[in-house]
Amino acid sequence: MKNNVKYYQVAGITIQVNSDFPITENTFHPKFKFFEVDGPGEDNIIIHHHFHLPVGEKNFDDSHKVFKDNQWEIFKAENTWIYKYNPVFENTGFPSIGFFNKNHTNIHIYTDKINKEIYQNYSFPSLTLFNNDQILFAKLLSDRNGIIIHSNGFNIEGKGVLLTGNSGVGKSTLSKMLKNCGHNILCDDRMFTIKKKDGFWIYGSWCHGTVPDSSSMAIPLKAIFFLEQSKENTISRIENKKAIVSKLIQSLVRPLMTHDGWENTFEILSHLPKDVLCYKLKFDLSGKICKKMEAIIKESK
């Protein structure tokens, strides 16, 4: 059964994938190669892939339904979360049902729309077989003092940097400038951010946006830049911690969570401005802003 098991690690969490079918080099997208490991770690979860429908599916009670849109139905029982995924767009996966235990550490994914040939050649973009793994990591990170920030993450001078702001402010544009200056992007669009004893850390992941760059790197977070497009290149420190938290809430990837999960999220957000420098950044298309950013990051402790 060795070929039916694979291990991947991100943000210190090892995910073991067990499958009823053998897993090939083409089962998952090539991006997962950066995250593949040889075996279990200190913090482990297990995903089981099954290629039939679960027994008792008709027993789902609508009184337990907590969310519904055009592609998701989500139910919450006492110790189980049930995610029913029905894609509405082409090439976004297959109808499937996921049974997650309370802590999302033991997961069974069922589908009868995938045969052995499809599974071994599809290049799935997620380990859950859904359109992405965001639902999984929102819960896992919340339980580990973590959040997902709608941002691009960079390694600049050995220090972690997040670029965030409203849609259309130029995250992708500035990211291309930084890449041209030789700085490594950790992940586009969704950055895993965890509060540890020695401060906040950011982690590259496979949950990227339109830019397919991924990295398994973990690095201490030193600065967050809130972007504004402009005809000038300026960087100004944001001192007001309440204003920072307000901006971060707008940049938060908001998961479906319990009351306790939201309390933990807001607690993390309240600590972030105390440990991480935050700036308002205005930039034009000349690329000159990169030197200003490098100077600020170099001076940060």
XYZ file of C-alpha atoms in Angstrom:
301
model
C 0.000 0.000 0.000
C 3.046 2.284 -0.131
C 1.891 3.809 -3.420
C -1.448 4.691 -1.823
C 0.084 7.085 0.726
C 1.753 10.493 0.337
C 2.907 13.101 2.864
C 2.960 16.887 2.489
C 3.945 19.573 4.970
C 3.003 23.246 5.227
C 3.065 25.676 8.184
C 4.458 22.895 10.365
C 1.454 20.662 9.650
C 2.010 17.299 7.962
C -0.843 16.003 5.836
C -0.978 12.285 5.152
C -3.057 11.387 2.090
C -4.395 7.827 2.031
C -6.151 6.734 -1.140
C -8.180 3.761 -2.316
C -6.322 4.163 -5.634
C -2.534 4.316 -6.048
C -1.180 7.886 -6.096
C 1.012 8.700 -9.085
C 3.308 11.601 -9.988
C 0.390 13.081 -11.937
C -2.348 12.740 -9.314
C -1.622 16.153 -7.776
C -0.432 19.399 -9.341
C 3.380 19.748 -9.666
C 3.300 22.570 -7.068
C 2.956 19.933 -4.356
C 6.489 18.715 -5.048
C 7.799 21.668 -3.026
C 5.859 20.430 0.009
C 6.309 16.663 -0.208
C 8.005 14.984 2.789
C 8.978 11.418 3.616
C 6.682 10.741 6.551
C 4.767 12.015 9.575
C 5.916 15.039 11.572
C 5.058 16.440 14.995
C 1.637 17.770 13.979
C -0.272 15.423 11.677
C -3.641 15.146 9.967
C -4.955 12.411 7.660
C -7.052 12.721 4.505
C -8.639 9.553 3.107
C -9.815 9.447 -0.526
C -12.712 7.112 -1.356
C -14.286 6.640 -4.774
C -17.854 5.790 -3.870
C -20.607 7.604 -2.016
C -20.746 7.280 1.784
C -23.323 5.053 3.421
C -26.011 7.121 5.117
C -25.676 10.232 2.959
C -29.491 10.667 2.969
C -29.453 11.040 6.756
C -28.064 14.591 6.534
C -30.445 16.832 8.464
C -31.111 20.321 7.095
C -31.421 21.544 10.679
C -27.625 21.125 10.873
C -26.969 23.150 7.726
C -24.780 26.186 8.495
C -24.002 27.417 4.967
C -25.232 27.085 1.401
C -24.353 28.740 -1.906
C -24.298 27.645 -5.534
C -21.473 25.134 -4.984
C -21.298 24.419 -1.236
C -23.534 22.918 1.427
C -21.963 22.765 4.872
C -23.394 20.922 7.861
C -22.191 20.836 11.452
C -23.145 18.055 13.829
C -21.784 17.701 17.359
C -18.386 16.290 16.438
C -18.486 16.304 12.641
C -18.361 18.853 9.827
C -19.799 17.768 6.472
C -18.809 19.629 3.290
C -20.759 18.886 0.112
C -19.006 20.329 -2.924
C -20.774 20.644 -6.266
C -18.656 22.610 -8.790
C -20.500 25.003 -11.060
C -17.607 25.871 -13.363
C -15.648 23.619 -15.705
C -12.259 22.306 -14.575
C -12.907 23.072 -10.887
C -13.110 19.508 -9.655
C -15.795 16.892 -9.157
C -18.863 16.609 -6.910
C -17.669 15.251 -3.574
C -18.544 14.978 0.088
C -16.097 15.461 2.939
C -16.546 14.258 6.507
C -14.228 16.182 8.860
C -13.865 15.434 12.547
C -14.275 18.305 15.013
C -10.632 19.419 14.770
C -10.297 18.678 11.037
C -7.462 16.231 11.719
C -9.178 13.126 10.330
C -10.966 13.571 7.011
C -12.778 11.252 4.606
C -13.497 12.513 1.089
C -16.030 10.579 -1.006
C -16.815 10.854 -4.718
C -18.203 8.454 -7.300
C -17.257 10.692 -10.251
C -13.541 9.850 -10.300
C -12.216 6.558 -11.629
C -8.699 5.218 -11.287
C -7.475 6.662 -14.595
C -8.784 10.141 -13.814
C -7.333 10.099 -10.292
C -3.891 9.109 -11.454
C -3.679 11.773 -14.181
C -5.840 14.748 -13.161
C -3.223 16.985 -11.471
C -5.580 17.973 -8.642
C -4.951 21.499 -7.275
C -5.925 20.481 -3.743
C -5.456 17.538 -1.407
C -9.116 17.580 -0.404
C -10.118 17.168 -4.089
C -12.242 20.342 -3.716
C -11.436 23.456 -5.761
C -8.917 24.466 -3.061
C -7.829 23.546 0.475
C -8.796 26.853 2.068
C -11.666 25.333 4.069
C -9.240 22.887 5.637
C -6.504 25.366 6.514
C -8.867 28.026 7.864
C -9.753 25.634 10.687
C -6.285 24.154 11.149
C -4.614 27.551 11.407
C -7.281 28.947 13.712
C -6.580 26.115 16.159
C -2.835 26.890 15.960
C -2.890 30.665 16.557
C -2.935 31.303 12.840
C -4.872 33.237 10.200
C -4.931 33.529 6.413
C -4.292 37.045 5.105
C -5.282 38.074 1.581
C -1.779 39.160 0.617
C 1.400 38.332 -1.244
C 4.325 37.157 0.871
C 8.005 37.870 0.193
C 11.433 37.084 1.578
C 13.314 40.407 1.500
C 16.808 40.464 2.986
C 15.956 37.319 4.970
C 12.857 38.892 6.519
C 9.181 38.235 5.893
C 7.019 40.873 4.231
C 3.316 40.942 3.351
C 1.776 43.110 0.624
C -1.936 43.664 1.100
C -4.743 46.065 0.255
C -8.037 46.257 -1.577
C -8.496 44.388 -4.837
C -6.898 46.210 -7.738
C -4.364 48.236 -5.732
C -1.424 46.548 -7.430
C -0.281 43.565 -5.366
C 0.596 41.642 -8.519
C 2.292 44.673 -10.081
C 4.487 45.325 -7.046
C 5.197 41.610 -6.708
C 6.588 41.525 -10.249
C 8.812 44.501 -9.403
C 10.155 42.776 -6.308
C 10.745 39.544 -8.204
C 12.693 41.497 -10.829
C 14.842 42.836 -7.981
C 15.716 39.267 -6.966
C 13.355 38.781 -4.029
C 11.588 35.455 -3.542
C 7.803 35.242 -3.403
C 6.430 32.744 -0.883
C 2.864 32.688 -2.131
C 0.456 34.835 -4.104
C -2.902 35.952 -2.717
C -3.212 33.878 0.497
C -0.533 33.882 3.159
C -0.539 31.617 6.193
C 0.428 33.656 9.260
C 0.998 32.101 12.700
C 1.733 33.668 16.072
C 4.548 31.861 17.878
C 6.463 32.511 21.108
C 9.143 34.434 19.213
C 6.701 36.493 17.115
C 4.699 36.053 13.920
C 5.842 33.776 11.092
C 4.600 33.528 7.518
C 4.518 30.369 5.417
C 4.396 29.711 1.717
C 1.668 27.296 0.646
C 0.047 25.746 -2.408
C -3.102 27.881 -1.895
C -1.927 30.551 -4.304
C -3.882 32.902 -6.556
C -3.287 33.707 -10.210
C 0.521 33.728 -9.830
C 1.557 30.047 -9.591
C 4.750 30.650 -7.581
C 4.875 28.584 -4.383
C 7.467 28.010 -1.685
C 7.577 25.783 1.391
C 9.704 28.405 3.178
C 8.850 29.730 6.650
C 10.221 33.115 7.703
C 9.670 35.626 10.557
C 7.201 38.362 9.623
C 8.762 41.801 10.018
C 6.556 44.193 8.021
C 3.147 44.571 6.404
C 2.662 47.083 3.600
C -0.866 48.315 2.856
C -0.766 49.328 -0.798
C -2.155 52.340 -2.630
C -1.494 53.074 -6.288
C -0.209 56.592 -6.825
C 1.972 58.879 -8.949
C 4.534 59.002 -6.146
C 6.694 56.559 -4.190
C 6.236 56.999 -0.445
C 6.207 54.778 2.609
C 4.786 56.013 5.914
C 4.578 54.177 9.224
C 1.089 53.450 10.607
C 1.223 53.975 14.376
C -2.450 53.642 15.306
C -2.938 50.011 16.337
C -6.741 50.150 16.044
C -6.393 51.434 12.488
C -4.023 48.559 11.699
C -6.430 45.954 13.083
C -9.247 47.509 11.058
C -7.159 47.258 7.885
C -6.179 43.673 8.695
C -9.808 42.663 9.171
C -10.477 43.901 5.628
C -7.557 41.760 4.387
C -8.559 38.659 6.325
C -9.589 35.567 4.376
C -12.787 34.973 6.302
C -13.515 31.307 6.889
C -16.693 29.689 8.161
C -15.838 29.122 11.810
C -17.364 28.657 15.247
C -17.714 31.453 17.776
C -14.531 30.256 19.509
C -12.697 30.329 16.204
C -13.628 33.951 15.592
C -12.607 34.940 19.113
C -9.204 33.368 18.542
C -8.868 35.140 15.179
C -9.535 38.573 16.668
C -7.131 37.840 19.520
C -4.385 37.093 16.979
C -5.186 40.268 15.025
C -4.933 42.356 18.195
C -1.375 41.086 18.831
C -0.081 41.495 15.306
C 0.440 45.320 15.360
C 2.445 44.981 18.581
C 4.967 42.638 16.982
C 5.016 43.665 13.309
C 5.742 47.048 11.722
C 2.965 48.282 9.440
C 3.223 50.862 6.659
C 1.118 52.664 4.091
C 2.846 52.316 0.735
C 2.175 54.407 -2.375
C 3.954 53.545 -5.596
C 4.116 54.267 -9.295
C 5.239 51.936 -12.079
C 8.893 53.028 -12.145
C 10.080 50.343 -9.727
C 11.835 52.880 -7.494
C 9.688 51.849 -4.528
C 11.654 48.589 -4.224
C 14.772 50.382 -2.994
C 12.731 52.224 -0.364
C 11.240 48.950 0.831
C 14.645 47.275 0.983
C 16.018 50.130 3.100
C 13.155 49.899 5.589
C 13.368 46.124 5.865
C 17.144 46.262 6.316
C 16.738 48.611 9.287
C 14.024 46.500 10.960
C 15.066 44.308 13.874
